[in-house]
mmCIF file of C-alpha atoms and ligand atoms in Angstrom:
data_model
loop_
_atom_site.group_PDB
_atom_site.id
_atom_site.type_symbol
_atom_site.label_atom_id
_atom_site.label_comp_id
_atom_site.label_asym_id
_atom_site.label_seq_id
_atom_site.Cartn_x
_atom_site.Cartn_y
_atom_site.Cartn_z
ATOM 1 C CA UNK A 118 0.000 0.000 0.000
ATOM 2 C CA UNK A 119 1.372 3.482 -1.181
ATOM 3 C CA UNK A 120 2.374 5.665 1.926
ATOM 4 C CA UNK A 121 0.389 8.724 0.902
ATOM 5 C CA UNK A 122 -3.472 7.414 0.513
ATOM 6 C CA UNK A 123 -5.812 10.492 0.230
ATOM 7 C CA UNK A 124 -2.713 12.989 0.335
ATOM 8 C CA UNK A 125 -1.327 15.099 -2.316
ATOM 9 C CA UNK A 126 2.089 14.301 -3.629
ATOM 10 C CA UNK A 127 5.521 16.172 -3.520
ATOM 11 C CA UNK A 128 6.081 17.537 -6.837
ATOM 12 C CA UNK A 129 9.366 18.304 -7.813
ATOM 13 C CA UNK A 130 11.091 19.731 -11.304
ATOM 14 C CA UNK A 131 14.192 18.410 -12.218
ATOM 15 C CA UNK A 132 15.349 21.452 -14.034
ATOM 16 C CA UNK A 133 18.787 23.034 -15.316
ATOM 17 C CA UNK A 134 18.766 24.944 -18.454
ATOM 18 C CA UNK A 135 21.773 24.452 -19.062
ATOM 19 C CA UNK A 136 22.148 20.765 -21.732
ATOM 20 C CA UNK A 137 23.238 17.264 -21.038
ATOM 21 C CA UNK A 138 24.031 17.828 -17.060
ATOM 22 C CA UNK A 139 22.567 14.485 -16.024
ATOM 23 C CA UNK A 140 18.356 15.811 -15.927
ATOM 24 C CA UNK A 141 17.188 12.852 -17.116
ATOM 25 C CA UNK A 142 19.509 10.328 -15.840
ATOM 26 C CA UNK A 143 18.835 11.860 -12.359
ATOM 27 C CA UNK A 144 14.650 11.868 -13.205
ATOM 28 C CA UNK A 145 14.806 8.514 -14.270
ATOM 29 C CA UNK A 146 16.814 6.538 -11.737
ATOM 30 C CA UNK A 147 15.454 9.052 -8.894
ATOM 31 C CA UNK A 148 12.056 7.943 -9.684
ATOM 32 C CA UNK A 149 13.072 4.417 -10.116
ATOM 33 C CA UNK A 150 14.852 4.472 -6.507
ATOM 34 C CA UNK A 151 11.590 5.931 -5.010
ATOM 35 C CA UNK A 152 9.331 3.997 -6.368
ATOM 36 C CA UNK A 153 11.713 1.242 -5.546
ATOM 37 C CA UNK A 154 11.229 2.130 -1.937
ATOM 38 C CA UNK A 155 7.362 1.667 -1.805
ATOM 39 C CA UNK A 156 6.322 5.033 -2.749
ATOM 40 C CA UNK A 157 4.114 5.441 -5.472
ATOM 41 C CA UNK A 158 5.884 7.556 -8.321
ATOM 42 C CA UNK A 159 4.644 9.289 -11.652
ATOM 43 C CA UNK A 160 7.241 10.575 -14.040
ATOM 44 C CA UNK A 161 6.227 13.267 -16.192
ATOM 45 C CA UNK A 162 8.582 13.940 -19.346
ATOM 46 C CA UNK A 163 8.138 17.484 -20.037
ATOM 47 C CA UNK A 164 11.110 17.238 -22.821
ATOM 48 C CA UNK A 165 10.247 17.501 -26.603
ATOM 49 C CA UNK A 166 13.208 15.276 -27.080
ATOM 50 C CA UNK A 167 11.665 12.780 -24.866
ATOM 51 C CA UNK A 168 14.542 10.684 -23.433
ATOM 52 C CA UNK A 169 12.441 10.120 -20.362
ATOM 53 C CA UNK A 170 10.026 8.120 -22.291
ATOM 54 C CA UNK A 171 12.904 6.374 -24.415
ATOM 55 C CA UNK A 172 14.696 5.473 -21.280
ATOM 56 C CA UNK A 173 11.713 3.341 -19.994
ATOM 57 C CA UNK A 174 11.682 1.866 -24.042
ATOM 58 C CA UNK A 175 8.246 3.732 -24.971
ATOM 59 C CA UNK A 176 8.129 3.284 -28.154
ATOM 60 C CA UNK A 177 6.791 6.092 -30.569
ATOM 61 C CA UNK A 178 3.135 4.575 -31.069
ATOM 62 C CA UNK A 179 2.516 4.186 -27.034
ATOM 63 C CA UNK A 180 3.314 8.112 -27.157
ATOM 64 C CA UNK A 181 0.794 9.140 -29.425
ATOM 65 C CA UNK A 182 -1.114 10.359 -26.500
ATOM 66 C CA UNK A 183 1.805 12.239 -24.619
ATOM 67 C CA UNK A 184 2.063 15.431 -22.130
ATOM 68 C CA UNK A 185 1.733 17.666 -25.640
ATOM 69 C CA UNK A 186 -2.190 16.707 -25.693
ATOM 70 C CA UNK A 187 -2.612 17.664 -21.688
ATOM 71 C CA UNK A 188 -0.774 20.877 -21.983
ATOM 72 C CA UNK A 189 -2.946 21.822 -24.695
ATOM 73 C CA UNK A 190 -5.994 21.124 -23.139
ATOM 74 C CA UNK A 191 -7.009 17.839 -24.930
ATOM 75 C CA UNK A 192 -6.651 15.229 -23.003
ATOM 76 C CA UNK A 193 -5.895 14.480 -19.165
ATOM 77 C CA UNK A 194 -3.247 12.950 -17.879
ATOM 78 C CA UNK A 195 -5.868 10.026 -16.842
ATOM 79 C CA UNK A 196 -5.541 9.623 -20.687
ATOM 80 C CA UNK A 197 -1.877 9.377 -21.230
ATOM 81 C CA UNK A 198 -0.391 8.110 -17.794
ATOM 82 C CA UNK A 199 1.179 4.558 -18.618
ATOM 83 C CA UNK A 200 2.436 1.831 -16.522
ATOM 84 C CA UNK A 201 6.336 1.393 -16.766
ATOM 85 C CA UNK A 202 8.099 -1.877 -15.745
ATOM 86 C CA UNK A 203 8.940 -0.906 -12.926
ATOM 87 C CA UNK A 204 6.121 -1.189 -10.027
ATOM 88 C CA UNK A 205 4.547 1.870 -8.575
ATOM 89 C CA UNK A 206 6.538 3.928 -11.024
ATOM 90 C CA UNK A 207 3.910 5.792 -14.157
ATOM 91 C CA UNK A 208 5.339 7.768 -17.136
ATOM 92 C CA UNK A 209 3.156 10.728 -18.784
ATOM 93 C CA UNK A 210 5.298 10.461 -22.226
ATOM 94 C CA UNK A 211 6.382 12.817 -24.457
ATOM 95 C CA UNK A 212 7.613 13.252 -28.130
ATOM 96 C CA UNK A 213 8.470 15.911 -30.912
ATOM 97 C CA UNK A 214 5.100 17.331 -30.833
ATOM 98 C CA UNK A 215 5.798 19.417 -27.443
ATOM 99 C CA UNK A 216 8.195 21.078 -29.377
ATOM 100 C CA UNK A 217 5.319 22.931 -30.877
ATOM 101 C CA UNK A 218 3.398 23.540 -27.660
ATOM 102 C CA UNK A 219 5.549 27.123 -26.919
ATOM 103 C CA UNK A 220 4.268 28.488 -29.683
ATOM 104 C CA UNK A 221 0.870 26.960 -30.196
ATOM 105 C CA UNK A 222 0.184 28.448 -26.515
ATOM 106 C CA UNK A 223 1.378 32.232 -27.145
ATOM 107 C CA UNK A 224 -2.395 33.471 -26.886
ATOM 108 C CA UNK A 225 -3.548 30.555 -24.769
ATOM 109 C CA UNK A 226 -5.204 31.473 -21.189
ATOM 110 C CA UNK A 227 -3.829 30.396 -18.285
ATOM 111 C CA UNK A 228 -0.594 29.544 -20.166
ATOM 112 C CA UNK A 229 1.819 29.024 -17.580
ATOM 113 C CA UNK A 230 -0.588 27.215 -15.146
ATOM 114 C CA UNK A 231 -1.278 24.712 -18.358
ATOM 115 C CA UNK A 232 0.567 21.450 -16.335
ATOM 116 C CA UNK A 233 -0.337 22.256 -12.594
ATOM 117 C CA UNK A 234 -4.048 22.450 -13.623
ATOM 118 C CA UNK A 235 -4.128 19.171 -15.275
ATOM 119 C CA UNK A 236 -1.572 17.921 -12.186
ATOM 120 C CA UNK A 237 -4.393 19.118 -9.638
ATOM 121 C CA UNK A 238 -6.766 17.224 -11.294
ATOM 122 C CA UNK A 239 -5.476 14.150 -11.992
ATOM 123 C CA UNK A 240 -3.655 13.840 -8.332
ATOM 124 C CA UNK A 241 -6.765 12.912 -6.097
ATOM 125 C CA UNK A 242 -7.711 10.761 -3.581
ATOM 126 C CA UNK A 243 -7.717 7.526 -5.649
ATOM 127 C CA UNK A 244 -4.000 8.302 -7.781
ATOM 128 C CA UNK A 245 -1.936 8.396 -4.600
ATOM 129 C CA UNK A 246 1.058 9.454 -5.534
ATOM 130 C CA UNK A 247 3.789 10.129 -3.438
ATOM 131 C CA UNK A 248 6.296 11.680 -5.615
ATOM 132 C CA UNK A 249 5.480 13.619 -9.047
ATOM 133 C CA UNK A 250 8.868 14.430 -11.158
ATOM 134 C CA UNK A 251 9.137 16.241 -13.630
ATOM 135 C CA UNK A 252 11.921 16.108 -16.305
ATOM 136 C CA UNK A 253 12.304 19.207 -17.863
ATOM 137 C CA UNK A 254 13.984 20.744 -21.149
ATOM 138 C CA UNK A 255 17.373 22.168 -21.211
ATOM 139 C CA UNK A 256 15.352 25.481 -21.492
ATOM 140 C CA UNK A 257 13.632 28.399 -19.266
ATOM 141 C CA UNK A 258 11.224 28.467 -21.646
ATOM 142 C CA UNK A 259 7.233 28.103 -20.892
ATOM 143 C CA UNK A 260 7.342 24.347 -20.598
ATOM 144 C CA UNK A 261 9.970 24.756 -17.594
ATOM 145 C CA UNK A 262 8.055 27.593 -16.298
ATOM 146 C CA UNK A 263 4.624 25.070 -16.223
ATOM 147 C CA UNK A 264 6.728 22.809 -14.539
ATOM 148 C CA UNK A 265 8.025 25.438 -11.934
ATOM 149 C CA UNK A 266 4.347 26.850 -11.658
ATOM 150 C CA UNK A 267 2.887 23.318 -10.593
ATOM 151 C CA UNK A 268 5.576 21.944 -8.555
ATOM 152 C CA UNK A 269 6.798 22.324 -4.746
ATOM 153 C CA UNK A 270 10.260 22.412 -4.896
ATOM 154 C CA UNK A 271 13.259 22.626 -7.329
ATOM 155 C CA UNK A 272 16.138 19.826 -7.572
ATOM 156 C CA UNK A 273 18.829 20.921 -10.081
ATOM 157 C CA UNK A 274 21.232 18.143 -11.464
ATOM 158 C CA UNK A 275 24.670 20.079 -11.778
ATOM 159 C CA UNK A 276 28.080 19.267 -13.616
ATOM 160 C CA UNK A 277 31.032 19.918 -11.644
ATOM 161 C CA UNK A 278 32.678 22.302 -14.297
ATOM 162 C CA UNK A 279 33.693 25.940 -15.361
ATOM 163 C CA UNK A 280 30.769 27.451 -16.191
ATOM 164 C CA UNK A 281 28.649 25.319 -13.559
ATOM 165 C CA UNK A 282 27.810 28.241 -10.936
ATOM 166 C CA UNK A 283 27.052 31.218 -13.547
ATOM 167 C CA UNK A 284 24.508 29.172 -15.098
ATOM 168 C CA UNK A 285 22.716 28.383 -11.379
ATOM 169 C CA UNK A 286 22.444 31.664 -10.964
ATOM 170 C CA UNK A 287 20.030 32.587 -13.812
ATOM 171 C CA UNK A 288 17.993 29.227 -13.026
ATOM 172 C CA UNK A 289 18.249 30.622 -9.380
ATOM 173 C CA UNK A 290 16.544 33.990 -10.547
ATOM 174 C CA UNK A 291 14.241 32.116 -12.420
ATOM 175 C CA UNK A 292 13.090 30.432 -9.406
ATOM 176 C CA UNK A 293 12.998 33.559 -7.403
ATOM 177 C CA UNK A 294 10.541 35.237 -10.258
ATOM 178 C CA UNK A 295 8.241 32.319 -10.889
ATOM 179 C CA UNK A 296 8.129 32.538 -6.645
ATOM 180 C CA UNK A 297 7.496 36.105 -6.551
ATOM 181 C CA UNK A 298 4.613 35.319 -9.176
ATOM 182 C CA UNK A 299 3.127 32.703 -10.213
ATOM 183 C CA UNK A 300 3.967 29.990 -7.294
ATOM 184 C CA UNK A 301 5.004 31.117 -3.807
ATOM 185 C CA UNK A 302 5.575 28.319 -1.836
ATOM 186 C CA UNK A 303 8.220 26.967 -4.663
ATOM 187 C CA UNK A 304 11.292 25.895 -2.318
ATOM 188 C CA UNK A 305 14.584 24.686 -3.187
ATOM 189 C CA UNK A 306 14.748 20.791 -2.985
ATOM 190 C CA UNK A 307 18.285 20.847 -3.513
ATOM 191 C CA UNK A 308 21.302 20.968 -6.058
ATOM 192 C CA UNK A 309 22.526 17.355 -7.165
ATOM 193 C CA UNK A 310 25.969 17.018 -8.163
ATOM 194 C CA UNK A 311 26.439 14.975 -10.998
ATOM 195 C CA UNK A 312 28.973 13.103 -13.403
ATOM 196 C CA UNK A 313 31.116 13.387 -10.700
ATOM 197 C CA UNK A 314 34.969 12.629 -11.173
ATOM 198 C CA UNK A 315 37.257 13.171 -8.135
ATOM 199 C CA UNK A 316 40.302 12.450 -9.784
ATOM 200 C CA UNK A 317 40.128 15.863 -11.480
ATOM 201 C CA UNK A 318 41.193 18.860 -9.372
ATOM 202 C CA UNK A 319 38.492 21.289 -10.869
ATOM 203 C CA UNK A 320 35.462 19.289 -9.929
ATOM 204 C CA UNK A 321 36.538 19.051 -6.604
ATOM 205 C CA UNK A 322 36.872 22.669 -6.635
ATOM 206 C CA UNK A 323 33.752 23.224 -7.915
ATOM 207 C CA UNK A 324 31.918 20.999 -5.699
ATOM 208 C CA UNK A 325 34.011 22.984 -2.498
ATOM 209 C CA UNK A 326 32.316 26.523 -4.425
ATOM 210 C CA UNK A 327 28.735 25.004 -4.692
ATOM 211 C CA UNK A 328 28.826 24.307 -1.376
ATOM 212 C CA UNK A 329 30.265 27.050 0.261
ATOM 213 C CA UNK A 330 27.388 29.511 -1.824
ATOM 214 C CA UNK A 331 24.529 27.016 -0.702
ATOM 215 C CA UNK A 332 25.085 25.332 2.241
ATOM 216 C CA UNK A 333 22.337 22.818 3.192
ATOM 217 C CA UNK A 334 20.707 23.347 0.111
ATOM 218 C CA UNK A 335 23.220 20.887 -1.962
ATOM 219 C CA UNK A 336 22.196 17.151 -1.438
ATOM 220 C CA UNK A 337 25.995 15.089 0.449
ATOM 221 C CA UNK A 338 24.907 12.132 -2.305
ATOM 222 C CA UNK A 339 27.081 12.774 -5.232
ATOM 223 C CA UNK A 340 26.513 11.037 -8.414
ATOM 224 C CA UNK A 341 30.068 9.787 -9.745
ATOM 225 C CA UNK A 342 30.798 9.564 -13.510
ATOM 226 C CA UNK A 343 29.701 5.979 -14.002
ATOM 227 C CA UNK A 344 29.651 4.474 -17.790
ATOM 228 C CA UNK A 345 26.256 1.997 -16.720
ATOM 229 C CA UNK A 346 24.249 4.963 -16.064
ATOM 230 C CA UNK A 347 24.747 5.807 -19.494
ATOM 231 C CA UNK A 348 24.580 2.604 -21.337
ATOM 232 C CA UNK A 349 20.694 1.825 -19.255
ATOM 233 C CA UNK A 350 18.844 4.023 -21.740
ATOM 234 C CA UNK A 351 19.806 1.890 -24.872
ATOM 235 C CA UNK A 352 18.447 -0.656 -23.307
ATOM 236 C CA UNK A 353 15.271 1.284 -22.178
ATOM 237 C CA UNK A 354 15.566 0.804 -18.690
ATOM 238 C CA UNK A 355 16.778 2.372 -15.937
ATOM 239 C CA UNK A 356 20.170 2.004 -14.555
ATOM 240 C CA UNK A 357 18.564 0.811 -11.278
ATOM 241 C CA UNK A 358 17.295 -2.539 -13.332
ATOM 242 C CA UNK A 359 19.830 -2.451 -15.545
ATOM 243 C CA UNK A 360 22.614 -3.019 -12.996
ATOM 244 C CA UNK A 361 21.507 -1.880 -9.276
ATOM 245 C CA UNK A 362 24.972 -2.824 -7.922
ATOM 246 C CA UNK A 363 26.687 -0.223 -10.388
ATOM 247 C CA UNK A 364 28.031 3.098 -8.566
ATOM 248 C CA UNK A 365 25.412 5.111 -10.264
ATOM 249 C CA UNK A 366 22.696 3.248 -9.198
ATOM 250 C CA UNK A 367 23.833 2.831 -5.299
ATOM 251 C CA UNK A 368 24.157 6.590 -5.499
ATOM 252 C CA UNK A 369 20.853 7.166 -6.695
ATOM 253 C CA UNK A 370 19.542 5.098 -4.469
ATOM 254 C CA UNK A 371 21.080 7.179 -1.451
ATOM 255 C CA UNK A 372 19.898 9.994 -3.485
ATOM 256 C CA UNK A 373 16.263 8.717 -2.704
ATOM 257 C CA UNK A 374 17.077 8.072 0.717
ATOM 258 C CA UNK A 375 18.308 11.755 1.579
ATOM 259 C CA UNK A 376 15.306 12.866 -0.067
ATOM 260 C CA UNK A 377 12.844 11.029 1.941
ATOM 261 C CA UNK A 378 14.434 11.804 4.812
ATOM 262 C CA UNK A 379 15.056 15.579 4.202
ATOM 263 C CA UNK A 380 10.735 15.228 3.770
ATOM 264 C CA UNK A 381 10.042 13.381 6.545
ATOM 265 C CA UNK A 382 11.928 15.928 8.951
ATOM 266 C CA UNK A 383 10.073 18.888 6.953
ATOM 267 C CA UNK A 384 6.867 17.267 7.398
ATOM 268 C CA UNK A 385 7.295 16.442 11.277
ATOM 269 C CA UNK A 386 8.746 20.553 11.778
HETATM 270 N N1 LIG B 86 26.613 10.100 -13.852
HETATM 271 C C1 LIG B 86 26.791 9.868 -15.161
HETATM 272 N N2 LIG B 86 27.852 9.159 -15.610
HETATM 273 C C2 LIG B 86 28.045 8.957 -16.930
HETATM 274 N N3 LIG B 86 27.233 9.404 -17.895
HETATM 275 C C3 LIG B 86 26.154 10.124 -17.515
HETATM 276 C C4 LIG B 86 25.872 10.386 -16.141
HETATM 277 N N4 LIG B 86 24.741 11.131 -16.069
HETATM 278 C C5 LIG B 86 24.332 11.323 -17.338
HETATM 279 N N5 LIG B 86 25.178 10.719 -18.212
HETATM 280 C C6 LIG B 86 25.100 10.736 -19.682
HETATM 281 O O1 LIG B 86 25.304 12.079 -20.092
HETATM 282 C C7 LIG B 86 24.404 12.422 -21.151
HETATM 283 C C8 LIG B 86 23.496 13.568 -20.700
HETATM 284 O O2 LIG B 86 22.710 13.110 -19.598
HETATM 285 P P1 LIG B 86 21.155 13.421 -19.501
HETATM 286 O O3 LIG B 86 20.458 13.076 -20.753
HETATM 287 O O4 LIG B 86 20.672 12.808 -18.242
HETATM 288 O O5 LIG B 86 21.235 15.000 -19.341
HETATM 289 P P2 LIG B 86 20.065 16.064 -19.518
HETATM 290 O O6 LIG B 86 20.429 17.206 -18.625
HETATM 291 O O7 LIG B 86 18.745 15.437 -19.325
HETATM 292 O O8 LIG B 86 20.225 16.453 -21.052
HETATM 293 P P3 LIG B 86 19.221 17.424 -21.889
HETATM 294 O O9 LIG B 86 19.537 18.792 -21.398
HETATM 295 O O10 LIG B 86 19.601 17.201 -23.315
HETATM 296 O O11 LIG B 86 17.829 16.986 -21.569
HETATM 297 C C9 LIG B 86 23.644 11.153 -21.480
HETATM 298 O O12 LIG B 86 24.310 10.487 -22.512
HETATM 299 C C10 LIG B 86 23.728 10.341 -20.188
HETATM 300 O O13 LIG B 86 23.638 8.952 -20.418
HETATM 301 MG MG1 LIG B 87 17.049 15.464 -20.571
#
């Protein structure tokens, strides 16, 4: 039995605008590990490029209703929500045509609050959920701002490199905005560290800035540079199945843990 009968669940975006820092990797085998650990998980690809959906092996024709046709007001996510292999873990799929959706929704009302209406009602009593993620583009564009409008809190996957910091500050202002807006109670989940190599001097440097600017707010799990994490996907499913005992996985899995336990001590404050 799911933990949260006849509560709402914890939404959280998986966001970074910035490309190929580990979103969906981190989306996918986060979800996996949570739903791993008894709670009841949906996974909502919010990506045109849909490597959410790929990485569970959705093929093309099970996407033909996908989160394009509930941001647009056609369909509910009642209508597109599939089972994955994995139990207590759902997929709302996407593909190419949420590419369009930007545009197609320039005059649209309610435009930004598109994704947290159709989250609101789809996430009664009888769904259950305990966790909601969201896997976002590699954008700030309106799709990322739907997902920051209908979630709780924020968890950023970020590379240990150069440019890592400048980048989190924009996405930090974004936050800030879409707080001061359209969704006060957005909090910070926390900033994930990811593709993590500690032989090299300047990701250890980095990971020494990140967490001298934001204390608490960066999860201890790191996720280390590990080649299975990347080679699950091809194989449409998640590292976690693929090859739990692989470094990647075991992090995500303590990943999962500190996250449950982080909202278990918010919820009992
Ligand atoms: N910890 C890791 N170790 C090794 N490879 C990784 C790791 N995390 C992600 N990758 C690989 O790096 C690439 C980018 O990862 P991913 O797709 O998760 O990033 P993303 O932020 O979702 O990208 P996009 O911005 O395009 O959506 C992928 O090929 C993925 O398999
Ligand atoms: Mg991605």
């Amino acid at each position: 039995m799911p933990e949260n009968k006849g509560k709402s669940p914890k939404i959280i975006a998986v966001v970074n605008q910035k490309g190929g820092v580990g979103k969906t990797t981190t989306a996918i085998n986060l979800a996996t590990a949570l739903a791993a650990t008894n709670h009841k998980t949906l996974l909502l690809d919010l990506d045109p490029q849909g490597n959410a959906s790929t990485g569970f092996g959705v093929g093309q024709q099970e996407r033909s209703d996908s989160i394009y046709d509930v941001i647009m007001g056609q369909a509910g996510l009642d209508d597109v929500v599939i089972e994955t292999d994995v139990p207590q873990l759902y997929l709302a799929p996407a593909n190419v045509d949420l590419a369009g959706a930007e545009l197609e929704l320039v005059d649209g009302g309610r435009r930004s609050h598109r994704l947290q209406d159709a989250l609101l009602a789809y996430c009664g009593e009888d769904q259950a959920y305990d966790y909601v993620l969201i896997d976002c583009p590699p954008s700030l564009n309106l799709l990322t701002i739907n997902a920051l409008t209908a979630s709780d809190s924020v968890l950023v996957p970020l590379q240990c490199e150069f440019f890592a910091l400048e980048g989190l500050s924009l996405l930090l202002r974004t936050v800030e905005r879409v707080r001061n807006s359209l969704n006060p109670s957005l909090s910070m989940e926390g900033v994930v560290l990811t593709m993590y190599d500690g032989r090299n001097n300047l990701a250890q440097q980095v990971q020494d800035d990140v967490r001298d600017y934001l204390g608490d707010d960066v999860f201890q799990t790191v996720i280390p540079r590990n080649i299975r994490l990347s080679e699950a996907p091809g194989y449409g499913m998640p590292a976690l199945m693929f090859d739990h005992r692989c470094t990647g996985s075991q992090a995500y899995i303590s990943l999962a843990a500190e996250l449950i336990r982080k909202n278990k001590r918010l919820q009992a404050a």
